[in-house]
Amino acid sequence: MASVLDSVNQRTQLVGQNRLELLLFRLNSDQLYGINVFKVKEVLQCPALNQLPQRHHVVRGVAHIRGGTISIMDMNRAIGNQSIENIEDSFVIITEYNGSTQGFLVQGVERIINMNWEDIHPPPKGAGKENYLTAVTKIDERLVEIIDVEKILAEVAPLPEDITSGIIEDGISERVVQKHILIVDDSAIARKQIQRVVEQMGIRCTLRKDGREALEYLESLLAEGKDPQQELILIISDIEMPEMDGYTFTAEVRGNEKLKDLHIILHTSLSGVFNEAMVKKVGADDFLSKFNPDLLATRLNERILSVTGEDLLDEQE
C-alpha cells in the first residue's frame, strides 16, 4: 500500500506518448475500477467524517485534510449501487477535477499500472447511455472499468452551463454560418456541456468521442475532396481519451500537410499537474481548463473574430 501512495505524484513522464497510468481500486466487490493517476493528489485511509445537513445522498460527509475541508463522495453509491460498508476500513482517493478538490470513498486500493491509450476502449455499445463508464480495459485478463467522474460531479455539484448575458458578440454566428466546430471528448457529459455553449452561440458542432474517431473524421473530409480548414472553425479536444489521447491527436494533425493549420484548443479537467510545455511541443494553439462556459465562449468569440476580419461594429457601421 505504501508503494502506491508514494507513487501517485511521481507519474507525469508518460504524457505525450499516448500512455497513461491507472490507479486501480475496488468498491463493494472484486470488480476492478481505474482512475488516471494524473487526477489523483493523494490516497489515504478514510478519516473521520463530519455529517452535513441536507447533503447530497452521494456525499458521505466532509473531512478535514491538509488544512482544508473536502467533501467525501461514496463512489459506489454515485454509480447507483449500495453504499461502501465499514468506511473506517476503507480508503479515500483525493482528486482534482475542473479546479476543485474532492475525495472518493472506495473499499480498497490495488496498485498503479502503466497502460497505452490504444488498450483503453470505449464502453460496450450494450452498456446503455446512462452507464457511468467512460472506458474499459483488461489487466491480467480481468476487466477494468474506468468511471466517468465528470458525470458524477455534474450530478452531485452541477456547474453552470449558460453563458452570461453580454459575452456573446452580436452577429457572431452569421460570420461562420457555413462552418462548424469539432468537439472531441470521451465523456458524454463533457461533450454535452461544450455542445450547449457552442449551440447557445448559434454555431453548429460535430461530436466525436476520442482522438482516433476525430482523426478518421478529418481524413474522411479529405477523402470527400473537402478542405477541413474551410469546414471547421476550430477543434476543441479533451486530453485524456481512449484509443488516442488529445496530445497524440494534435501531433497527428500537425504532421498531416493538409490538416496542420487547423486551430486546436485542448480542453481538459486536468489542473495543477498540466504540463504547458507539452501543449507547445505537440503544437496545440490554446489550452483551456474545464468547465467555464463564459471563458469558452470568449475564446470562441476571439477565434471567430480573428479569422473573419474586422470587428462586427465596423461592419455594422
PDB file of N, CA and C in Angstrom, residues 132-206:
ATOM      1  N   TYR A 132     -22.157   4.670 -16.117  1.00  0.00           N
ATOM      2  CA  TYR A 132     -21.172   5.603 -15.558  1.00  0.00           C
ATOM      3  C   TYR A 132     -19.753   5.279 -16.018  1.00  0.00           C
ATOM      4  N   LEU A 133     -19.633   4.600 -17.142  1.00  0.00           N
ATOM      5  CA  LEU A 133     -18.310   4.244 -17.644  1.00  0.00           C
ATOM      6  C   LEU A 133     -17.887   5.194 -18.748  1.00  0.00           C
ATOM      7  N   THR A 134     -16.627   5.553 -18.734  1.00  0.00           N
ATOM      8  CA  THR A 134     -16.081   6.334 -19.836  1.00  0.00           C
ATOM      9  C   THR A 134     -15.165   5.480 -20.696  1.00  0.00           C
ATOM     10  N   ALA A 135     -14.673   4.348 -20.133  1.00  0.00           N
ATOM     11  CA  ALA A 135     -13.799   3.457 -20.891  1.00  0.00           C
ATOM     12  C   ALA A 135     -13.647   2.140 -20.136  1.00  0.00           C
ATOM     13  N   VAL A 136     -13.097   1.142 -20.833  1.00  0.00           N
ATOM     14  CA  VAL A 136     -12.801  -0.153 -20.217  1.00  0.00           C
ATOM     15  C   VAL A 136     -11.459  -0.644 -20.749  1.00  0.00           C
ATOM     16  N   THR A 137     -10.833  -1.547 -19.996  1.00  0.00           N
ATOM     17  CA  THR A 137      -9.608  -2.176 -20.455  1.00  0.00           C
ATOM     18  C   THR A 137      -9.491  -3.527 -19.755  1.00  0.00           C
ATOM     19  N   LYS A 138      -8.436  -4.259 -20.071  1.00  0.00           N
ATOM     20  CA  LYS A 138      -8.201  -5.548 -19.423  1.00  0.00           C
ATOM     21  C   LYS A 138      -6.800  -5.581 -18.831  1.00  0.00           C
ATOM     22  N   ILE A 139      -6.721  -6.084 -17.599  1.00  0.00           N
ATOM     23  CA  ILE A 139      -5.448  -6.264 -16.917  1.00  0.00           C
ATOM     24  C   ILE A 139      -5.393  -7.707 -16.434  1.00  0.00           C
ATOM     25  N   ASP A 140      -4.406  -8.451 -16.885  1.00  0.00           N
ATOM     26  CA  ASP A 140      -4.277  -9.861 -16.478  1.00  0.00           C
ATOM     27  C   ASP A 140      -5.592 -10.608 -16.683  1.00  0.00           C
ATOM     28  N   GLU A 141      -6.211 -10.344 -17.857  1.00  0.00           N
ATOM     29  CA  GLU A 141      -7.480 -10.988 -18.231  1.00  0.00           C
ATOM     30  C   GLU A 141      -8.664 -10.568 -17.354  1.00  0.00           C
ATOM     31  N   ARG A 142      -8.484  -9.543 -16.554  1.00  0.00           N
ATOM     32  CA  ARG A 142      -9.581  -9.032 -15.738  1.00  0.00           C
ATOM     33  C   ARG A 142     -10.059  -7.707 -16.310  1.00  0.00           C
ATOM     34  N   LEU A 143     -11.366  -7.532 -16.388  1.00  0.00           N
ATOM     35  CA  LEU A 143     -11.940  -6.288 -16.899  1.00  0.00           C
ATOM     36  C   LEU A 143     -11.761  -5.165 -15.884  1.00  0.00           C
ATOM     37  N   VAL A 144     -11.293  -4.033 -16.361  1.00  0.00           N
ATOM     38  CA  VAL A 144     -11.169  -2.837 -15.533  1.00  0.00           C
ATOM     39  C   VAL A 144     -12.103  -1.777 -16.102  1.00  0.00           C
ATOM     40  N   GLU A 145     -12.979  -1.247 -15.266  1.00  0.00           N
ATOM     41  CA  GLU A 145     -13.934  -0.229 -15.690  1.00  0.00           C
ATOM     42  C   GLU A 145     -13.445   1.146 -15.229  1.00  0.00           C
ATOM     43  N   ILE A 146     -13.399   2.084 -16.167  1.00  0.00           N
ATOM     44  CA  ILE A 146     -12.965   3.445 -15.853  1.00  0.00           C
ATOM     45  C   ILE A 146     -14.209   4.317 -15.770  1.00  0.00           C
ATOM     46  N   ILE A 147     -14.441   4.851 -14.599  1.00  0.00           N
ATOM     47  CA  ILE A 147     -15.691   5.565 -14.312  1.00  0.00           C
ATOM     48  C   ILE A 147     -15.637   6.999 -14.839  1.00  0.00           C
ATOM     49  N   ASP A 148     -16.762   7.457 -15.348  1.00  0.00           N
ATOM     50  CA  ASP A 148     -16.889   8.832 -15.832  1.00  0.00           C
ATOM     51  C   ASP A 148     -17.108   9.748 -14.627  1.00  0.00           C
ATOM     52  N   VAL A 149     -16.013  10.187 -14.035  1.00  0.00           N
ATOM     53  CA  VAL A 149     -16.091  11.013 -12.824  1.00  0.00           C
ATOM     54  C   VAL A 149     -16.763  12.346 -13.122  1.00  0.00           C
ATOM     55  N   GLU A 150     -16.580  12.861 -14.332  1.00  0.00           N
ATOM     56  CA  GLU A 150     -17.212  14.134 -14.679  1.00  0.00           C
ATOM     57  C   GLU A 150     -18.733  14.012 -14.661  1.00  0.00           C
ATOM     58  N   LYS A 151     -19.249  12.852 -15.006  1.00  0.00           N
ATOM     59  CA  LYS A 151     -20.695  12.621 -14.931  1.00  0.00           C
ATOM     60  C   LYS A 151     -21.163  12.636 -13.474  1.00  0.00           C
ATOM     61  N   ILE A 152     -20.392  12.001 -12.592  1.00  0.00           N
ATOM     62  CA  ILE A 152     -20.734  12.000 -11.167  1.00  0.00           C
ATOM     63  C   ILE A 152     -20.742  13.424 -10.626  1.00  0.00           C
ATOM     64  N   LEU A 153     -19.695  14.176 -10.911  1.00  0.00           N
ATOM     65  CA  LEU A 153     -19.597  15.543 -10.384  1.00  0.00           C
ATOM     66  C   LEU A 153     -20.704  16.428 -10.946  1.00  0.00           C
ATOM     67  N   ALA A 154     -21.076  16.209 -12.195  1.00  0.00           N
ATOM     68  CA  ALA A 154     -22.148  17.010 -12.795  1.00  0.00           C
ATOM     69  C   ALA A 154     -23.480  16.743 -12.107  1.00  0.00           C
ATOM     70  N   GLU A 155     -23.655  15.540 -11.582  1.00  0.00           N
ATOM     71  CA  GLU A 155     -24.897  15.196 -10.880  1.00  0.00           C
ATOM     72  C   GLU A 155     -24.882  15.663  -9.430  1.00  0.00           C
ATOM     73  N   VAL A 156     -23.722  15.574  -8.781  1.00  0.00           N
ATOM     74  CA  VAL A 156     -23.631  15.937  -7.359  1.00  0.00           C
ATOM     75  C   VAL A 156     -23.505  17.453  -7.189  1.00  0.00           C
ATOM     76  N   ALA A 157     -22.679  18.072  -8.011  1.00  0.00           N
ATOM     77  CA  ALA A 157     -22.446  19.518  -7.891  1.00  0.00           C
ATOM     78  C   ALA A 157     -22.423  20.124  -9.290  1.00  0.00           C
ATOM     79  N   PRO A 158     -23.594  20.308  -9.897  1.00  0.00           N
ATOM     80  CA  PRO A 158     -23.662  20.796 -11.284  1.00  0.00           C
ATOM     81  C   PRO A 158     -22.988  22.156 -11.457  1.00  0.00           C
ATOM     82  N   LEU A 159     -22.254  22.284 -12.547  1.00  0.00           N
ATOM     83  CA  LEU A 159     -21.651  23.562 -12.899  1.00  0.00           C
ATOM     84  C   LEU A 159     -22.617  24.363 -13.767  1.00  0.00           C
ATOM     85  N   PRO A 160     -22.566  25.705 -13.705  1.00  0.00           N
ATOM     86  CA  PRO A 160     -23.413  26.498 -14.600  1.00  0.00           C
ATOM     87  C   PRO A 160     -23.053  26.220 -16.050  1.00  0.00           C
ATOM     88  N   GLU A 161     -24.074  26.097 -16.901  1.00  0.00           N
ATOM     89  CA  GLU A 161     -23.831  25.773 -18.306  1.00  0.00           C
ATOM     90  C   GLU A 161     -24.275  26.882 -19.246  1.00  0.00           C
ATOM     91  N   ASP A 162     -24.887  27.918 -18.720  1.00  0.00           N
ATOM     92  CA  ASP A 162     -25.358  29.013 -19.562  1.00  0.00           C
ATOM     93  C   ASP A 162     -24.320  30.131 -19.626  1.00  0.00           C
ATOM     94  N   ILE A 163     -24.232  30.758 -20.768  1.00  0.00           N
ATOM     95  CA  ILE A 163     -23.301  31.867 -20.973  1.00  0.00           C
ATOM     96  C   ILE A 163     -23.910  33.146 -20.412  1.00  0.00           C
ATOM     97  N   THR A 164     -23.122  33.905 -19.670  1.00  0.00           N
ATOM     98  CA  THR A 164     -23.589  35.158 -19.110  1.00  0.00           C
ATOM     99  C   THR A 164     -23.985  36.133 -20.221  1.00  0.00           C
ATOM    100  N   SER A 165     -25.072  36.844 -19.992  1.00  0.00           N
ATOM    101  CA  SER A 165     -25.530  37.820 -20.969  1.00  0.00           C
ATOM    102  C   SER A 165     -24.436  38.837 -21.286  1.00  0.00           C
ATOM    103  N   GLY A 166     -24.251  39.109 -22.563  1.00  0.00           N
ATOM    104  CA  GLY A 166     -23.262  40.099 -22.984  1.00  0.00           C
ATOM    105  C   GLY A 166     -21.937  39.493 -23.416  1.00  0.00           C
ATOM    106  N   ILE A 167     -21.725  38.200 -23.135  1.00  0.00           N
ATOM    107  CA  ILE A 167     -20.471  37.549 -23.518  1.00  0.00           C
ATOM    108  C   ILE A 167     -20.423  37.294 -25.020  1.00  0.00           C
ATOM    109  N   ILE A 168     -21.537  36.861 -25.580  1.00  0.00           N
ATOM    110  CA  ILE A 168     -21.576  36.520 -26.999  1.00  0.00           C
ATOM    111  C   ILE A 168     -21.679  37.784 -27.844  1.00  0.00           C
ATOM    112  N   GLU A 169     -20.782  37.929 -28.798  1.00  0.00           N
ATOM    113  CA  GLU A 169     -20.807  39.069 -29.711  1.00  0.00           C
ATOM    114  C   GLU A 169     -22.058  39.003 -30.592  1.00  0.00           C
ATOM    115  N   ASP A 170     -22.710  40.140 -30.782  1.00  0.00           N
ATOM    116  CA  ASP A 170     -23.865  40.186 -31.674  1.00  0.00           C
ATOM    117  C   ASP A 170     -23.449  39.784 -33.091  1.00  0.00           C
ATOM    118  N   GLY A 171     -24.240  38.898 -33.684  1.00  0.00           N
ATOM    119  CA  GLY A 171     -23.984  38.512 -35.072  1.00  0.00           C
ATOM    120  C   GLY A 171     -22.817  37.569 -35.273  1.00  0.00           C
ATOM    121  N   ILE A 172     -22.289  36.993 -34.170  1.00  0.00           N
ATOM    122  CA  ILE A 172     -21.094  36.159 -34.307  1.00  0.00           C
ATOM    123  C   ILE A 172     -21.376  34.927 -35.155  1.00  0.00           C
ATOM    124  N   SER A 173     -22.570  34.350 -35.035  1.00  0.00           N
ATOM    125  CA  SER A 173     -22.859  33.111 -35.771  1.00  0.00           C
ATOM    126  C   SER A 173     -22.967  33.353 -37.273  1.00  0.00           C
ATOM    127  N   GLU A 174     -23.413  34.576 -37.662  1.00  0.00           N
ATOM    128  CA  GLU A 174     -23.541  34.867 -39.081  1.00  0.00           C
ATOM    129  C   GLU A 174     -22.197  34.859 -39.802  1.00  0.00           C
ATOM    130  N   ARG A 175     -21.136  35.084 -39.047  1.00  0.00           N
ATOM    131  CA  ARG A 175     -19.807  35.122 -39.650  1.00  0.00           C
ATOM    132  C   ARG A 175     -19.324  33.732 -40.073  1.00  0.00           C
ATOM    133  N   VAL A 176     -19.868  32.714 -39.437  1.00  0.00           N
ATOM    134  CA  VAL A 176     -19.373  31.359 -39.703  1.00  0.00           C
ATOM    135  C   VAL A 176     -20.523  30.419 -39.992  1.00  0.00           C
ATOM    136  N   VAL A 177     -21.530  30.910 -40.682  1.00  0.00           N
ATOM    137  CA  VAL A 177     -22.744  30.132 -40.909  1.00  0.00           C
ATOM    138  C   VAL A 177     -22.473  28.846 -41.689  1.00  0.00           C
ATOM    139  N   GLN A 178     -21.423  28.829 -42.506  1.00  0.00           N
ATOM    140  CA  GLN A 178     -21.113  27.646 -43.310  1.00  0.00           C
ATOM    141  C   GLN A 178     -20.117  26.710 -42.621  1.00  0.00           C
ATOM    142  N   LYS A 179     -19.673  27.067 -41.418  1.00  0.00           N
ATOM    143  CA  LYS A 179     -18.663  26.278 -40.732  1.00  0.00           C
ATOM    144  C   LYS A 179     -19.211  25.691 -39.432  1.00  0.00           C
ATOM    145  N   HIS A 180     -18.458  24.775 -38.857  1.00  0.00           N
ATOM    146  CA  HIS A 180     -18.862  24.194 -37.582  1.00  0.00           C
ATOM    147  C   HIS A 180     -17.631  23.936 -36.726  1.00  0.00           C
ATOM    148  N   ILE A 181     -17.860  23.481 -35.494  1.00  0.00           N
ATOM    149  CA  ILE A 181     -16.787  23.205 -34.541  1.00  0.00           C
ATOM    150  C   ILE A 181     -16.763  21.714 -34.253  1.00  0.00           C
ATOM    151  N   LEU A 182     -15.585  21.125 -34.260  1.00  0.00           N
ATOM    152  CA  LEU A 182     -15.421  19.707 -33.934  1.00  0.00           C
ATOM    153  C   LEU A 182     -15.106  19.581 -32.447  1.00  0.00           C
ATOM    154  N   ILE A 183     -15.947  18.841 -31.720  1.00  0.00           N
ATOM    155  CA  ILE A 183     -15.783  18.627 -30.282  1.00  0.00           C
ATOM    156  C   ILE A 183     -15.360  17.175 -30.072  1.00  0.00           C
ATOM    157  N   VAL A 184     -14.262  16.986 -29.351  1.00  0.00           N
ATOM    158  CA  VAL A 184     -13.715  15.638 -29.144  1.00  0.00           C
ATOM    159  C   VAL A 184     -13.558  15.402 -27.639  1.00  0.00           C
ATOM    160  N   ASP A 185     -14.331  14.464 -27.105  1.00  0.00           N
ATOM    161  CA  ASP A 185     -14.251  14.176 -25.663  1.00  0.00           C
ATOM    162  C   ASP A 185     -14.878  12.816 -25.402  1.00  0.00           C
ATOM    163  N   ASP A 186     -14.255  12.021 -24.538  1.00  0.00           N
ATOM    164  CA  ASP A 186     -14.793  10.690 -24.254  1.00  0.00           C
ATOM    165  C   ASP A 186     -15.930  10.719 -23.248  1.00  0.00           C
ATOM    166  N   SER A 187     -16.062  11.810 -22.502  1.00  0.00           N
ATOM    167  CA  SER A 187     -17.141  11.924 -21.526  1.00  0.00           C
ATOM    168  C   SER A 187     -18.389  12.501 -22.190  1.00  0.00           C
ATOM    169  N   ALA A 188     -19.495  11.753 -22.121  1.00  0.00           N
ATOM    170  CA  ALA A 188     -20.748  12.235 -22.721  1.00  0.00           C
ATOM    171  C   ALA A 188     -21.189  13.533 -22.067  1.00  0.00           C
ATOM    172  N   ILE A 189     -20.988  13.645 -20.765  1.00  0.00           N
ATOM    173  CA  ILE A 189     -21.365  14.870 -20.051  1.00  0.00           C
ATOM    174  C   ILE A 189     -20.538  16.043 -20.558  1.00  0.00           C
ATOM    175  N   ALA A 190     -19.227  15.850 -20.682  1.00  0.00           N
ATOM    176  CA  ALA A 190     -18.362  16.935 -21.152  1.00  0.00           C
ATOM    177  C   ALA A 190     -18.733  17.360 -22.567  1.00  0.00           C
ATOM    178  N   ARG A 191     -19.023  16.387 -23.431  1.00  0.00           N
ATOM    179  CA  ARG A 191     -19.436  16.734 -24.802  1.00  0.00           C
ATOM    180  C   ARG A 191     -20.696  17.588 -24.792  1.00  0.00           C
ATOM    181  N   LYS A 192     -21.662  17.199 -23.973  1.00  0.00           N
ATOM    182  CA  LYS A 192     -22.924  17.944 -23.910  1.00  0.00           C
ATOM    183  C   LYS A 192     -22.710  19.348 -23.370  1.00  0.00           C
ATOM    184  N   GLN A 193     -21.819  19.489 -22.380  1.00  0.00           N
ATOM    185  CA  GLN A 193     -21.551  20.813 -21.815  1.00  0.00           C
ATOM    186  C   GLN A 193     -20.967  21.751 -22.869  1.00  0.00           C
ATOM    187  N   ILE A 194     -19.992  21.245 -23.613  1.00  0.00           N
ATOM    188  CA  ILE A 194     -19.376  22.077 -24.654  1.00  0.00           C
ATOM    189  C   ILE A 194     -20.374  22.344 -25.766  1.00  0.00           C
ATOM    190  N   GLN A 195     -21.120  21.320 -26.157  1.00  0.00           N
ATOM    191  CA  GLN A 195     -22.117  21.476 -27.210  1.00  0.00           C
ATOM    192  C   GLN A 195     -23.131  22.553 -26.846  1.00  0.00           C
ATOM    193  N   ARG A 196     -23.544  22.587 -25.583  1.00  0.00           N
ATOM    194  CA  ARG A 196     -24.527  23.580 -25.150  1.00  0.00           C
ATOM    195  C   ARG A 196     -23.987  25.002 -25.329  1.00  0.00           C
ATOM    196  N   VAL A 197     -22.723  25.206 -24.986  1.00  0.00           N
ATOM    197  CA  VAL A 197     -22.107  26.526 -25.152  1.00  0.00           C
ATOM    198  C   VAL A 197     -22.064  26.904 -26.632  1.00  0.00           C
ATOM    199  N   VAL A 198     -21.599  25.971 -27.458  1.00  0.00           N
ATOM    200  CA  VAL A 198     -21.470  26.245 -28.894  1.00  0.00           C
ATOM    201  C   VAL A 198     -22.834  26.553 -29.514  1.00  0.00           C
ATOM    202  N   GLU A 199     -23.848  25.782 -29.142  1.00  0.00           N
ATOM    203  CA  GLU A 199     -25.173  25.986 -29.730  1.00  0.00           C
ATOM    204  C   GLU A 199     -25.834  27.253 -29.202  1.00  0.00           C
ATOM    205  N   GLN A 200     -25.514  27.656 -27.967  1.00  0.00           N
ATOM    206  CA  GLN A 200     -26.026  28.938 -27.468  1.00  0.00           C
ATOM    207  C   GLN A 200     -25.481  30.096 -28.301  1.00  0.00           C
ATOM    208  N   MET A 201     -24.316  29.893 -28.903  1.00  0.00           N
ATOM    209  CA  MET A 201     -23.726  30.920 -29.752  1.00  0.00           C
ATOM    210  C   MET A 201     -24.265  30.847 -31.174  1.00  0.00           C
ATOM    211  N   GLY A 202     -25.129  29.865 -31.435  1.00  0.00           N
ATOM    212  CA  GLY A 202     -25.722  29.739 -32.760  1.00  0.00           C
ATOM    213  C   GLY A 202     -24.816  29.068 -33.768  1.00  0.00           C
ATOM    214  N   ILE A 203     -23.871  28.279 -33.284  1.00  0.00           N
ATOM    215  CA  ILE A 203     -22.890  27.638 -34.161  1.00  0.00           C
ATOM    216  C   ILE A 203     -23.111  26.127 -34.162  1.00  0.00           C
ATOM    217  N   ARG A 204     -22.994  25.509 -35.321  1.00  0.00           N
ATOM    218  CA  ARG A 204     -23.149  24.063 -35.440  1.00  0.00           C
ATOM    219  C   ARG A 204     -21.916  23.347 -34.896  1.00  0.00           C
ATOM    220  N   CYS A 205     -22.121  22.111 -34.459  1.00  0.00           N
ATOM    221  CA  CYS A 205     -20.983  21.350 -33.970  1.00  0.00           C
ATOM    222  C   CYS A 205     -21.087  19.885 -34.386  1.00  0.00           C
ATOM    223  N   THR A 206     -19.940  19.242 -34.443  1.00  0.00           N
ATOM    224  CA  THR A 206     -19.822  17.820 -34.736  1.00  0.00           C
ATOM    225  C   THR A 206     -19.132  17.168 -33.551  1.00  0.00           C
TER     226      THR A 206
END
